[in-house]
XYZ file of C-alpha atoms in Angstrom:
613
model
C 16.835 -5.871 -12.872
C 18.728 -2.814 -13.995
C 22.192 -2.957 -14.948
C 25.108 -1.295 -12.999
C 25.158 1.355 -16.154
C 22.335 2.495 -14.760
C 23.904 3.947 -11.376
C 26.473 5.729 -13.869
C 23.876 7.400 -15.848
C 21.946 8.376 -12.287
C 25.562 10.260 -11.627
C 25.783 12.219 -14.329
C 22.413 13.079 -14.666
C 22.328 14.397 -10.734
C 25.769 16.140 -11.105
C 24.890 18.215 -14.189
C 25.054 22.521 -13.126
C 21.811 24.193 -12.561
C 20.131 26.059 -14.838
C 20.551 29.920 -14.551
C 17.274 31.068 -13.298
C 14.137 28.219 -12.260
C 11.914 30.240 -14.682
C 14.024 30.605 -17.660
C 12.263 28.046 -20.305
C 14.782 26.179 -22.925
C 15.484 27.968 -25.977
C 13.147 25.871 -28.351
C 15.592 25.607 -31.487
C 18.225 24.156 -29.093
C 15.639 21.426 -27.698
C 14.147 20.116 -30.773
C 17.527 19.486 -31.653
C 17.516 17.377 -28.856
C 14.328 15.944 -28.766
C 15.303 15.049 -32.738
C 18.629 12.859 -31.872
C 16.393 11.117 -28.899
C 13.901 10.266 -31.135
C 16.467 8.701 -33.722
C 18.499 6.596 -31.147
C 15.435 5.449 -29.616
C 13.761 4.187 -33.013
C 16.668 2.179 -32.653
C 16.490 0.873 -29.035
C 12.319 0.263 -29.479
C 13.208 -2.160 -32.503
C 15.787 -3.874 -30.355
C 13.521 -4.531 -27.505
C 10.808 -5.611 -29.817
C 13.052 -8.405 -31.144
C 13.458 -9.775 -28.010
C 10.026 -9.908 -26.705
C 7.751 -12.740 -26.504
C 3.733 -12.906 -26.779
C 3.605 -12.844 -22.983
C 1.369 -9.821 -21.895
C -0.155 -9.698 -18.110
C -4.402 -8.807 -17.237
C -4.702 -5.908 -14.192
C -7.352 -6.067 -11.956
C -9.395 -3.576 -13.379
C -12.043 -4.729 -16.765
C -11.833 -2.319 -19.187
C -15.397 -3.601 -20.459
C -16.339 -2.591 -16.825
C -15.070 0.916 -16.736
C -16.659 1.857 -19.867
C -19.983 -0.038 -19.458
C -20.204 2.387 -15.693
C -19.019 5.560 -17.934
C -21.692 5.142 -20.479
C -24.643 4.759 -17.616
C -22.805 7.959 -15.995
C -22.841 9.996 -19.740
C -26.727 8.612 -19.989
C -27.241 10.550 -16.806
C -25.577 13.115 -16.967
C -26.867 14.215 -20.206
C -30.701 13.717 -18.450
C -29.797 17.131 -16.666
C -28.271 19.050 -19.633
C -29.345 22.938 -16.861
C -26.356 21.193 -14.918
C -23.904 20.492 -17.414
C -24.006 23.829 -18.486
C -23.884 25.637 -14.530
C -20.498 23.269 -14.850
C -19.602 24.605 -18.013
C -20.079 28.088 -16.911
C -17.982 28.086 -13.795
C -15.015 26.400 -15.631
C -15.187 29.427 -18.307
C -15.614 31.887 -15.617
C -12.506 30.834 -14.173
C -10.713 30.643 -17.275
C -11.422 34.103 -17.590
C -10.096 34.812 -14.490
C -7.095 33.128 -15.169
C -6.499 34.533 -18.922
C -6.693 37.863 -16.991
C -4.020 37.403 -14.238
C -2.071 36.052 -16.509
C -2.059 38.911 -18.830
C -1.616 40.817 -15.900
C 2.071 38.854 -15.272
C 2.850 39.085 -18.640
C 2.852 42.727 -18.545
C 5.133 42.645 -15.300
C 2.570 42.879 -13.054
C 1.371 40.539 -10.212
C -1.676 38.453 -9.856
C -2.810 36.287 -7.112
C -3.504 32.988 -8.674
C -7.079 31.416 -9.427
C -6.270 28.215 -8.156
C -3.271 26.284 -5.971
C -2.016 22.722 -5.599
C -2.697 20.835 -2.765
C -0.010 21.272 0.141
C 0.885 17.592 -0.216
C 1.193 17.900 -3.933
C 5.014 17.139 -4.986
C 4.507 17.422 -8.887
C 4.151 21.092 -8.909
C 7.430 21.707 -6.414
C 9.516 22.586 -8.711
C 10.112 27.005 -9.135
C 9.420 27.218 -12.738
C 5.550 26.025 -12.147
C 5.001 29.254 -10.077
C 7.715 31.810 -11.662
C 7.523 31.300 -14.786
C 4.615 32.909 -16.394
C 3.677 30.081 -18.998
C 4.609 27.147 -16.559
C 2.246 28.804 -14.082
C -0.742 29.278 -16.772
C -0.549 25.209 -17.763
C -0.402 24.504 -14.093
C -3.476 26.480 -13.226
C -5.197 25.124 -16.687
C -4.698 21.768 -15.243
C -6.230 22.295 -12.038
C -9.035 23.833 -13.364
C -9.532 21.716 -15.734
C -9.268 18.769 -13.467
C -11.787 20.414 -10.741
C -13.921 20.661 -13.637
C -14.061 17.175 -14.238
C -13.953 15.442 -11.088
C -16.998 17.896 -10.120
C -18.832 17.272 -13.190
C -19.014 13.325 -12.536
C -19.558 13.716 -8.867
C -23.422 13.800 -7.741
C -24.834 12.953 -10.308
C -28.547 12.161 -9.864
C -29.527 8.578 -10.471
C -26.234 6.845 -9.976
C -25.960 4.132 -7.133
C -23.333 4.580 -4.489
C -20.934 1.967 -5.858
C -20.742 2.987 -9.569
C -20.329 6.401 -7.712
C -17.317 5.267 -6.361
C -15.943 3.626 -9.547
C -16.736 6.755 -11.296
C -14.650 8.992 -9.359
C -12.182 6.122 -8.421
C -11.279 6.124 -12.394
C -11.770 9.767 -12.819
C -8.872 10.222 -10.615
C -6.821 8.158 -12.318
C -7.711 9.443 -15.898
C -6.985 13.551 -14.443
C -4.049 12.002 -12.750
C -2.638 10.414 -15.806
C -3.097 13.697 -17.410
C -0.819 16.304 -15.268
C 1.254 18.520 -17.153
C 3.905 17.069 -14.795
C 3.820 13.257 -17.037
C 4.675 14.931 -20.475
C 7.942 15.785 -21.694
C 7.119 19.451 -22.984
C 5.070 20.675 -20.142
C 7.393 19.874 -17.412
C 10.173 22.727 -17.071
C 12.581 20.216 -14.637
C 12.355 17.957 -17.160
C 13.079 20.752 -20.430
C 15.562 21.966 -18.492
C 17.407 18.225 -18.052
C 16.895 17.535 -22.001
C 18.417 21.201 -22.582
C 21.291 20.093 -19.929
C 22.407 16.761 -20.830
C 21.762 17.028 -25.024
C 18.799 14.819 -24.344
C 20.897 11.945 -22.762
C 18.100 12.279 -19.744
C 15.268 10.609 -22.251
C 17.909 8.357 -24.146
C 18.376 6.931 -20.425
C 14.895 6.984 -19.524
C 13.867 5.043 -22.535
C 16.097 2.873 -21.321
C 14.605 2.427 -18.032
C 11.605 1.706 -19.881
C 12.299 -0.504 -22.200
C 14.636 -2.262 -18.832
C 11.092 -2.384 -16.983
C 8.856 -3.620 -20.183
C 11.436 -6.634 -20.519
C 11.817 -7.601 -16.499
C 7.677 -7.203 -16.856
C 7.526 -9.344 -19.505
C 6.188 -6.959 -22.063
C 3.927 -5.323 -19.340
C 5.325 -2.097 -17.450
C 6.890 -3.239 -14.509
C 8.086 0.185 -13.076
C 11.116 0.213 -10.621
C 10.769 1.491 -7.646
C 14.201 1.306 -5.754
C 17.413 -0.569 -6.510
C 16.275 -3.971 -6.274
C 20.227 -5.123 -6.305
C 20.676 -2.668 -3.445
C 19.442 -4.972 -0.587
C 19.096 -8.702 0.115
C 16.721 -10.395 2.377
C 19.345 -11.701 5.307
C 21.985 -9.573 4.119
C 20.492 -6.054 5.123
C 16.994 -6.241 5.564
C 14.969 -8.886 7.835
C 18.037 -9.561 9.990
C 17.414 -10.410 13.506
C 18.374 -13.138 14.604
C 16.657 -16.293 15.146
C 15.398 -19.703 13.867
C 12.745 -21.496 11.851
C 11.619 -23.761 14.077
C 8.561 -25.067 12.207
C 6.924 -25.729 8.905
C 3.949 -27.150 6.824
C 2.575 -26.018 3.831
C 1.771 -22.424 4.524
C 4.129 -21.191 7.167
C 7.308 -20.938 8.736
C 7.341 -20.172 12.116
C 10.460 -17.606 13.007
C 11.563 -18.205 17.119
C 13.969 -14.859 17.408
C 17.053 -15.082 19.913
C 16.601 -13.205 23.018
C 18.486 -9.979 23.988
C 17.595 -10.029 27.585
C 18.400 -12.198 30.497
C 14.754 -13.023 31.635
C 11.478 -12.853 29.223
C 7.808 -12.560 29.856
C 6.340 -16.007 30.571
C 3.586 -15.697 27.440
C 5.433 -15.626 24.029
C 4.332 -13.075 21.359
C 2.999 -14.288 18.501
C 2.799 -11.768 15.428
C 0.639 -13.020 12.062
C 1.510 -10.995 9.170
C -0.634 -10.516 6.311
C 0.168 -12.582 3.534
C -0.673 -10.010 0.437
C 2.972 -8.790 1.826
C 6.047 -10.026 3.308
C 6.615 -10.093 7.319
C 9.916 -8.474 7.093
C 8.337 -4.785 7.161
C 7.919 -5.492 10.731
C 12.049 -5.877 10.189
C 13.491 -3.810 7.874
C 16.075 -2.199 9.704
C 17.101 -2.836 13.283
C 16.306 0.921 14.400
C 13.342 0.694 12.702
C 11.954 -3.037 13.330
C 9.082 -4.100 15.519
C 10.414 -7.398 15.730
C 13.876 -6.132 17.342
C 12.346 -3.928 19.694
C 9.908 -6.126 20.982
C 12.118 -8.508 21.299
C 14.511 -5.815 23.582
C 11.444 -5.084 25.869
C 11.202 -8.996 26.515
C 9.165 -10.849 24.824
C 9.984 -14.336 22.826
C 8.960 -13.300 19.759
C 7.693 -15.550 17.394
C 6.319 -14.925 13.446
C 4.321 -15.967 10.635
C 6.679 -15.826 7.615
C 4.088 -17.146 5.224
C 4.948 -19.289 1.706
C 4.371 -17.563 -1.901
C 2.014 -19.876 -3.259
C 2.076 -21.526 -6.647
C -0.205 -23.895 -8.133
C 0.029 -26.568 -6.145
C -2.124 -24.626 -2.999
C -4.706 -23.242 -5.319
C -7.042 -25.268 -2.815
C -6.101 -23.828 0.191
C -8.921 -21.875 1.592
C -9.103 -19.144 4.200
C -9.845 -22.066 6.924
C -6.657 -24.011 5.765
C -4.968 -20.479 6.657
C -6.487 -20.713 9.947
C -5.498 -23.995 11.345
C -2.218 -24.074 9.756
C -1.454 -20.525 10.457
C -1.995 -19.051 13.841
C -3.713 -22.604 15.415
C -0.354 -24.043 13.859
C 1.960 -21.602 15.169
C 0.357 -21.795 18.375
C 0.644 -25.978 18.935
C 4.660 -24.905 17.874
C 5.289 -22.274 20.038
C 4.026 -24.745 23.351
C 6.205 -27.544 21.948
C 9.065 -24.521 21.724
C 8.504 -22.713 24.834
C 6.131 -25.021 27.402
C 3.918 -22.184 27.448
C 0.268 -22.899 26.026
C -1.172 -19.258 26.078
C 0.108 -15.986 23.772
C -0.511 -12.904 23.338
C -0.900 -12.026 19.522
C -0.579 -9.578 16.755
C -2.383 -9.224 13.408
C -0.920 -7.004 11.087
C -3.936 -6.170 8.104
C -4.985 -8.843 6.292
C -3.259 -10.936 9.446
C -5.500 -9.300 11.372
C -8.924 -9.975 10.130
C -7.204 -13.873 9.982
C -6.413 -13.199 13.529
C -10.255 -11.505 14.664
C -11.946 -14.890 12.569
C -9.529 -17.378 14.786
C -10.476 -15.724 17.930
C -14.166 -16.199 16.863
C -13.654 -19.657 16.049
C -11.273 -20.384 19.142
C -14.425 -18.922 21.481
C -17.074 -21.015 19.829
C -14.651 -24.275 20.956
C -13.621 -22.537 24.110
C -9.945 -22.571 23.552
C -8.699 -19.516 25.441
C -4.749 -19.870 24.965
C -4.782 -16.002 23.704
C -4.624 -13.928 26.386
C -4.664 -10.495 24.609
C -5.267 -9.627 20.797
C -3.608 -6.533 19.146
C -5.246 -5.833 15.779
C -2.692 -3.381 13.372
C -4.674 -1.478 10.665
C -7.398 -3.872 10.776
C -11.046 -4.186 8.680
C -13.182 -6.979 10.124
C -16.711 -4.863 9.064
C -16.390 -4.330 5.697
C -19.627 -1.669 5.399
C -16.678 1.201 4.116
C -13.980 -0.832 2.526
C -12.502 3.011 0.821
C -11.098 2.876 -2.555
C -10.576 -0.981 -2.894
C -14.331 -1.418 -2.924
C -14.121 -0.006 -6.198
C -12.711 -3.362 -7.398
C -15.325 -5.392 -6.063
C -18.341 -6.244 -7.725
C -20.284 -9.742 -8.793
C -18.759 -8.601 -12.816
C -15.304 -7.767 -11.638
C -15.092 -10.857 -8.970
C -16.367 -13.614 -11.771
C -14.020 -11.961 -14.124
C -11.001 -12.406 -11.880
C -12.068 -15.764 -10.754
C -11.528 -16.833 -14.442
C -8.317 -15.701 -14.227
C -7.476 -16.940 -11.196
C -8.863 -20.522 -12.196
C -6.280 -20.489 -15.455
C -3.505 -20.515 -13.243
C -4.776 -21.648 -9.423
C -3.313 -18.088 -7.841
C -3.868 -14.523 -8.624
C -0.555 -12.865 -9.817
C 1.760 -10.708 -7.443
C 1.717 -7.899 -10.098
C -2.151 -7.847 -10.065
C -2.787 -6.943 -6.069
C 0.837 -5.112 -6.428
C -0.744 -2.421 -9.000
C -4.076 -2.155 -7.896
C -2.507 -1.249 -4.363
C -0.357 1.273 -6.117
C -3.284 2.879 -7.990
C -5.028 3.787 -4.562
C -1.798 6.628 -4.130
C -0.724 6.715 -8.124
C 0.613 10.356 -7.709
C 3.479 9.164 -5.206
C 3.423 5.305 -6.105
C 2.993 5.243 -10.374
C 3.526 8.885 -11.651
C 6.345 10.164 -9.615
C 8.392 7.127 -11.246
C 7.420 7.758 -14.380
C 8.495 11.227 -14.245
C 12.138 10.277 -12.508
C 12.498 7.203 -14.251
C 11.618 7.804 -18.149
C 11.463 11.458 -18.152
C 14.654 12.664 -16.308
C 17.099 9.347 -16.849
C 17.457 8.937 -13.333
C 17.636 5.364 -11.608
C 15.136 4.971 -8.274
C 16.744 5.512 -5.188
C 17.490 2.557 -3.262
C 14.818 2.188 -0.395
C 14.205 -0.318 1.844
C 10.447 0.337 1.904
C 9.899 0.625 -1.726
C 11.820 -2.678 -2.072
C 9.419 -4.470 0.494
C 6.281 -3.023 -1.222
C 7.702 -4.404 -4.447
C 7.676 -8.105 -3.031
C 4.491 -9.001 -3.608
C 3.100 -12.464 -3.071
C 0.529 -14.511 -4.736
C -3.307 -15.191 -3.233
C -4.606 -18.754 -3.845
C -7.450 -19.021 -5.443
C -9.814 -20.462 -3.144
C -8.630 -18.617 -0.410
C -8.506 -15.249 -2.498
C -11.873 -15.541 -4.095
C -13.455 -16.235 -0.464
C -11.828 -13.626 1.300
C -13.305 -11.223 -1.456
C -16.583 -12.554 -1.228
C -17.449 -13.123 2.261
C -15.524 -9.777 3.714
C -15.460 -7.217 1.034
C -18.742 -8.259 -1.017
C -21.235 -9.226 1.334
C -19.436 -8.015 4.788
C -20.355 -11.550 6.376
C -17.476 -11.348 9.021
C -19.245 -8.814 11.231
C -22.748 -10.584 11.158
C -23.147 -13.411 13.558
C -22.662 -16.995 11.899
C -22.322 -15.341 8.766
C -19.351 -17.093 8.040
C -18.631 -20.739 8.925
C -14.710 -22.142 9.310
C -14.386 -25.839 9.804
C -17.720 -26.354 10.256
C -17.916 -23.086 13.277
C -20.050 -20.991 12.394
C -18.158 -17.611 14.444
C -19.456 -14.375 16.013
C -17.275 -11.512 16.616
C -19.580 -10.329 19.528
C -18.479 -13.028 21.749
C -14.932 -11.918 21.488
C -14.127 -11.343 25.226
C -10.485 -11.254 24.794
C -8.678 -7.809 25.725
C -7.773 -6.109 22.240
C -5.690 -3.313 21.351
C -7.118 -2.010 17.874
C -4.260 0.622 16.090
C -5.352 2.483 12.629
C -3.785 5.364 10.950
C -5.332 8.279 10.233
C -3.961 8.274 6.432
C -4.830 4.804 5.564
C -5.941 4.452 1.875
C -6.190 0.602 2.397
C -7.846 0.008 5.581
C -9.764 3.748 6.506
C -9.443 4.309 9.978
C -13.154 5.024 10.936
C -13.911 1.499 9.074
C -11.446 -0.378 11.490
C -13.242 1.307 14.383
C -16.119 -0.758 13.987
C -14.456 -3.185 15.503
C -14.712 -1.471 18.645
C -18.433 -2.149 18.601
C -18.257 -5.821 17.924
C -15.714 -7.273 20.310
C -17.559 -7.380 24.217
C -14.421 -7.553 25.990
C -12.007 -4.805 27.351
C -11.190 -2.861 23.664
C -8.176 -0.029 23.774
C -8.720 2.141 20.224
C -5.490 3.799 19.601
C -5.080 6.286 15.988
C -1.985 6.897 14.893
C -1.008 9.366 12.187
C 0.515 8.816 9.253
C -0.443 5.952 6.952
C -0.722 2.407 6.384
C 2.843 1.681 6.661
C 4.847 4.445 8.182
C 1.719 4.846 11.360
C 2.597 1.317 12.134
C 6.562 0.975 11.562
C 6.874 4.446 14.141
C 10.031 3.255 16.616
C 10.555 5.263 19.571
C 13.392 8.550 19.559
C 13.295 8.751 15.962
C 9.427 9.047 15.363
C 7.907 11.962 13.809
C 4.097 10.727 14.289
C 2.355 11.414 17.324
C -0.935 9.450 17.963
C -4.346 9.781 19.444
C -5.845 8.287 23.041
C -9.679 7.855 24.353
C -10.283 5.599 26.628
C -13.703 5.482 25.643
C -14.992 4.129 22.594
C -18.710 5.775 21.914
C -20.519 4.557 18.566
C -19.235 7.215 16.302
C -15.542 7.446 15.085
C -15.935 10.915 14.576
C -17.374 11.099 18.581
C -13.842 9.503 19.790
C -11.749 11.393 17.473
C -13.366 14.815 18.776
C -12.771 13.371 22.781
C -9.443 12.005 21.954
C -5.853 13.473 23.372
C -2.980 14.070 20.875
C 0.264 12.600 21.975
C 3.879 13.371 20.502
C 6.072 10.484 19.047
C 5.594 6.680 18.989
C 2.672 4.644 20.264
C 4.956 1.357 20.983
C 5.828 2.378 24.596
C 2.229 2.671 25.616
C 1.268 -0.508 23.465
C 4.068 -2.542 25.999
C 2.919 -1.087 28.571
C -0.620 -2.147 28.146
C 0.181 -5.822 26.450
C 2.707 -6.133 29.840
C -0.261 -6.445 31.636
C -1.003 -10.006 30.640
C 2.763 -11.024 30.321
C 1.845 -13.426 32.972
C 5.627 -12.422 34.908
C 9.256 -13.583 34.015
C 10.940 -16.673 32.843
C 14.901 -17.159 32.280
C 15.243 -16.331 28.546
C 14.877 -19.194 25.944
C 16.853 -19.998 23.469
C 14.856 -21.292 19.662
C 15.411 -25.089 19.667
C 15.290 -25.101 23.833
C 12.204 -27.167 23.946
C 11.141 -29.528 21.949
C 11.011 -28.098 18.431
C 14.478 -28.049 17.277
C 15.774 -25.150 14.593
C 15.507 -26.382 10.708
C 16.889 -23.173 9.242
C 18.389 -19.318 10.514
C 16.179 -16.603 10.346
C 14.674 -15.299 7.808
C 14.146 -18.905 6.429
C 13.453 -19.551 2.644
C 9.841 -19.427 2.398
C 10.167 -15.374 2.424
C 13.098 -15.296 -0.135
C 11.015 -16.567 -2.920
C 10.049 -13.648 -5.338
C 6.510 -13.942 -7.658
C 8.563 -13.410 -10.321
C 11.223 -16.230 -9.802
């Protein structure tokens, strides 16, 4: 955790003047000056930190043996068609040309179109100096060339299987990522301009970030994100109210207070996925799910799950089954006299959610009435970026780990999720953090996404296996739970299925499969945005619209094409279709009005322990 220094250095750092013009570069006497009286104090704060640290060091998902053992088969390839490395070879010089020339052409005060632009989306080149100043422009456009070089010279290559395909241009990514002008000291101007500024007090501070983040890490680079002191679970974030009105091993089960005089008879049950914590459904109450739902009506209950630890390194994905939702279920009757639900499953919570429905049809237990699936992969065939991770040398390597210790770490899943968007989620820190002095912003998102859980073992390594290796889910009695074997075909329950058209985790066109496996009445709705923001998209304040087709013909592209685009939030139309099997109104209930009586408020504790505590 940073110290409260840190806030003060944030200050002075954000209230220093602007430089003259955005294009003016630093004179370079002045700044190694600078750069000379950072590097002396930090000799000195690099041999303090050392002295404190320990031999502790932490494993990422990704097996460096791996990545270079798929790098060498690509180079073996490659090199098989030399006529192609040199057509590459060509067009990068030819554009170099082109861009030595317009440059030249600047230089002399004239103006030149450039060879090559930045995304729309991409932030690192934002700032005026990249695009007025001559030589900021020229190592902007050297970059991007460069880096379409690269990512085009690894891409198609003949003889390479689809997966190592994927790896290939999965680490590529990373590697031209890693390598933007905008990461380095002397090739960014907002950064040279800061050091100029402040006398260099900007990478004094930043080292100190770093070397803040290297010790809460543990000698491993823990970067901060947001103000972690800036928010507290019950205090400001995950605050509606309510009760824990059951527990066991793996969950407790919230019951939230009503806001309205009569409810819908069926209670809403909402499983969250347990790679994450359940409050992004309530961060805020104008932006939580749980708050709102609970205004239109519904008793709302939810998963909060536990962080695991040693002792349930044997729970398996079945033991998450019957004491998850099955649990929660049993509860909510004993809390509410009702036997039947309707029920959401948010990601990972979802595929949970789409295996218990299977399993609940094969024993003909029908207490769900309707099934709403958020950002949801239960057909694995195109599992995007995080398929990259997932092969029998990667899994058996991470099994060992996981065996040394009974869970997979927090940190692990947190950076490999982080490594799908590293631009906006790893680099963008880097460059505020270390680079410009500056402490993170405090953000009730980033804070969430930085409370990672751990994955037991047995349940981890199956999940992996089953869904993401072999893609057993969507074949019939490919997998068996408590001795079921399940079919997602026979799924008759009503489901609403929402994706996001941005979703680097779970790619929308993958969780429309689904639409082709369940065989009862299936409501496909896209929403845009991504895997967070599409989903957490209140009403009034939304800047998403979303997509509608009532039909839902084999190809995702085929609905996307017939679909109608519709401004602002999808919840409205959601309530208005899971309304329809509300089963009418009750008088309002109360958590500990039946026969489950209240152990704890709302949040509970099972969600306030951190990985790291």
């Amino acid at each position: 955790m940073k110290n409260t220094s840190g806030d003060n250095r944030s200050s002075r750092t954000a209230a220093a003047p602007p430089p003259g013009a955005a294009g003016t570069a630093p004179d370079p006497a002045e700044l190694s000056r600078r750069l000379a009286e950072v590097a002396e104090q930090s000799q000195r704060l690099v041999a303090e930190f050392l002295s404190r640290q320990n031999s502790d060091s932490g494993v990422g998902m990704a097996d460096p043996m791996a990545i270079g053992a798929t790098f060498f088969e690509l180079t073996a390839r490659m090199m098989a068609d030399p006529a192609r490395l040199v057509q590459v070879q060509i067009a990068l010089w030819n554009d170099y040309l082109t861009l030595w020339q317009r440059t030249t052409q600047r230089l002399t005060g004239g103006a030149a179109e450039p060879v090559v632009k930045p995304a729309a989306e991409d932030r690192r080149f934002r700032d005026h100096a990249w695009s007025d100043n001559t030589l900021f422009d020229f190592i902007k456009q050297s970059y991007l060339l460069t880096a379409r070089y690269i990512q085009g010279a690894v891409k198609d290559v003949g003889g390479v299987d689809e997966h190592t395909a994927r790896k290939v241009d999965f680490y590529t990514r990373q590697f031209v990522d890693a390598m933007a002008p905008s990461n380095y000291v002397l090739t960014n101007p907002e950064v040279l301009r800061a050091t100029v500024e402040t006398r260099g007090e900007n990478l004094v501070n930043g080292l100190k970030n770093l070397l803040d983040d290297l010790e809460r890490g543990k000698g491993r680079l823990a970067i901060s994100m947001t103000d972690m002191a800036a928010f507290h679970i019950g205090g400001n974030v995950a605050t509606t109210p309510g009760k824990i009105v059951y527990q066991n091993d793996l969950i407790q089960l919230i019951q939230y207070e009503p806001t309205t005089a009569t409810v819908k008879r069926r209670p809403l049950l909402i499983i969250p996925p347990w790679i994450n914590k359940f409050y992004i459904l309530d961060l805020r109450p104008e932006n939580s799910l749980v708050r709102w739902a609970v205004s239109q009506g519904h008793t709302v209950f939810v998963i909060s799950w536990v962080n695991p630890d040693e002792s349930l390194s044997g729970k398996s994905f079945e033991n998450y089954m019957n004491e998850g939702p099955l649990a929660a279920l049993d509860a909510m009757a004993e809390a509410t006299g009702e036997k039947e639900a309707n029920v959401i499953g948010y990601c990972l919570g979802g595929t949970l959610l789409s295996a218990t429905l299977a399993y609940m049809t094969a024993k003909r237990d029908r207490r769900i009435k309707s099934a709403t699936f958020f950002v949801t992969m239960v057909d694995f065939a195109e599992a995007g970026d995080l398929s990259v991770f997932i092969d029998e040398e990667q899994l058996t390597a991470l099994e060992e780990r996981m065996s040394k210790k009974g869970y997979l770490e927090a940190r692990d899943m947190h950076t490999t999720f982080n490594m799908l968007r590293a631009n906006d989620l790893i680099w963008s820190f880097v460059v505020n953090n270390y680079l410009l002095g500056k402490s993170p912003f405090p953000f009730d998102l980033l804070y969430w996404n930085a409370d990672s859980t751990r994955m037991p073992a047995a349940m981890h390594s199956f999940y992996l296996r089953k869904m993401y290796q072999e893609n057993l889910l969507s074949k019939p009695g490919g997998i068996t739970l408590d001795g079921v074997k399940i079919d997602l075909r026979k799924i008759k329950t009503p489901a609403f299925i929402l994706s996001t058209r941005e979703d680097h985790i779970a790619p929308w066109r993958s969780t429309y499969a689904a639409t082709q496996l369940y065989t009862g009445p299936t409501k496909f709705v896209l929403a845009a945005s991504g895997h967070i923001a599409g989903v957490v998209s209140p009403p009034g304040n939304s800047k998403y619209g979303h997509w509608r087709n009532d039909d839902n013909p084999p190809s995702p592209e085929d609905w996307l094409t017939c679909a109608e685009q519709h401004d602002g939030s999808w919840w409205p139309m959601w309530e208005e279709w899971v309304s329809h099997y509300s089963g009418g109104e009750v008088p309002s209930r109360q958590p500990g009005d039946g026969k489950l009586k209240p152990i704890e408020d709302a949040p509970g504790s099972y969600v306030k322990l951190r990985a790291e505590d």
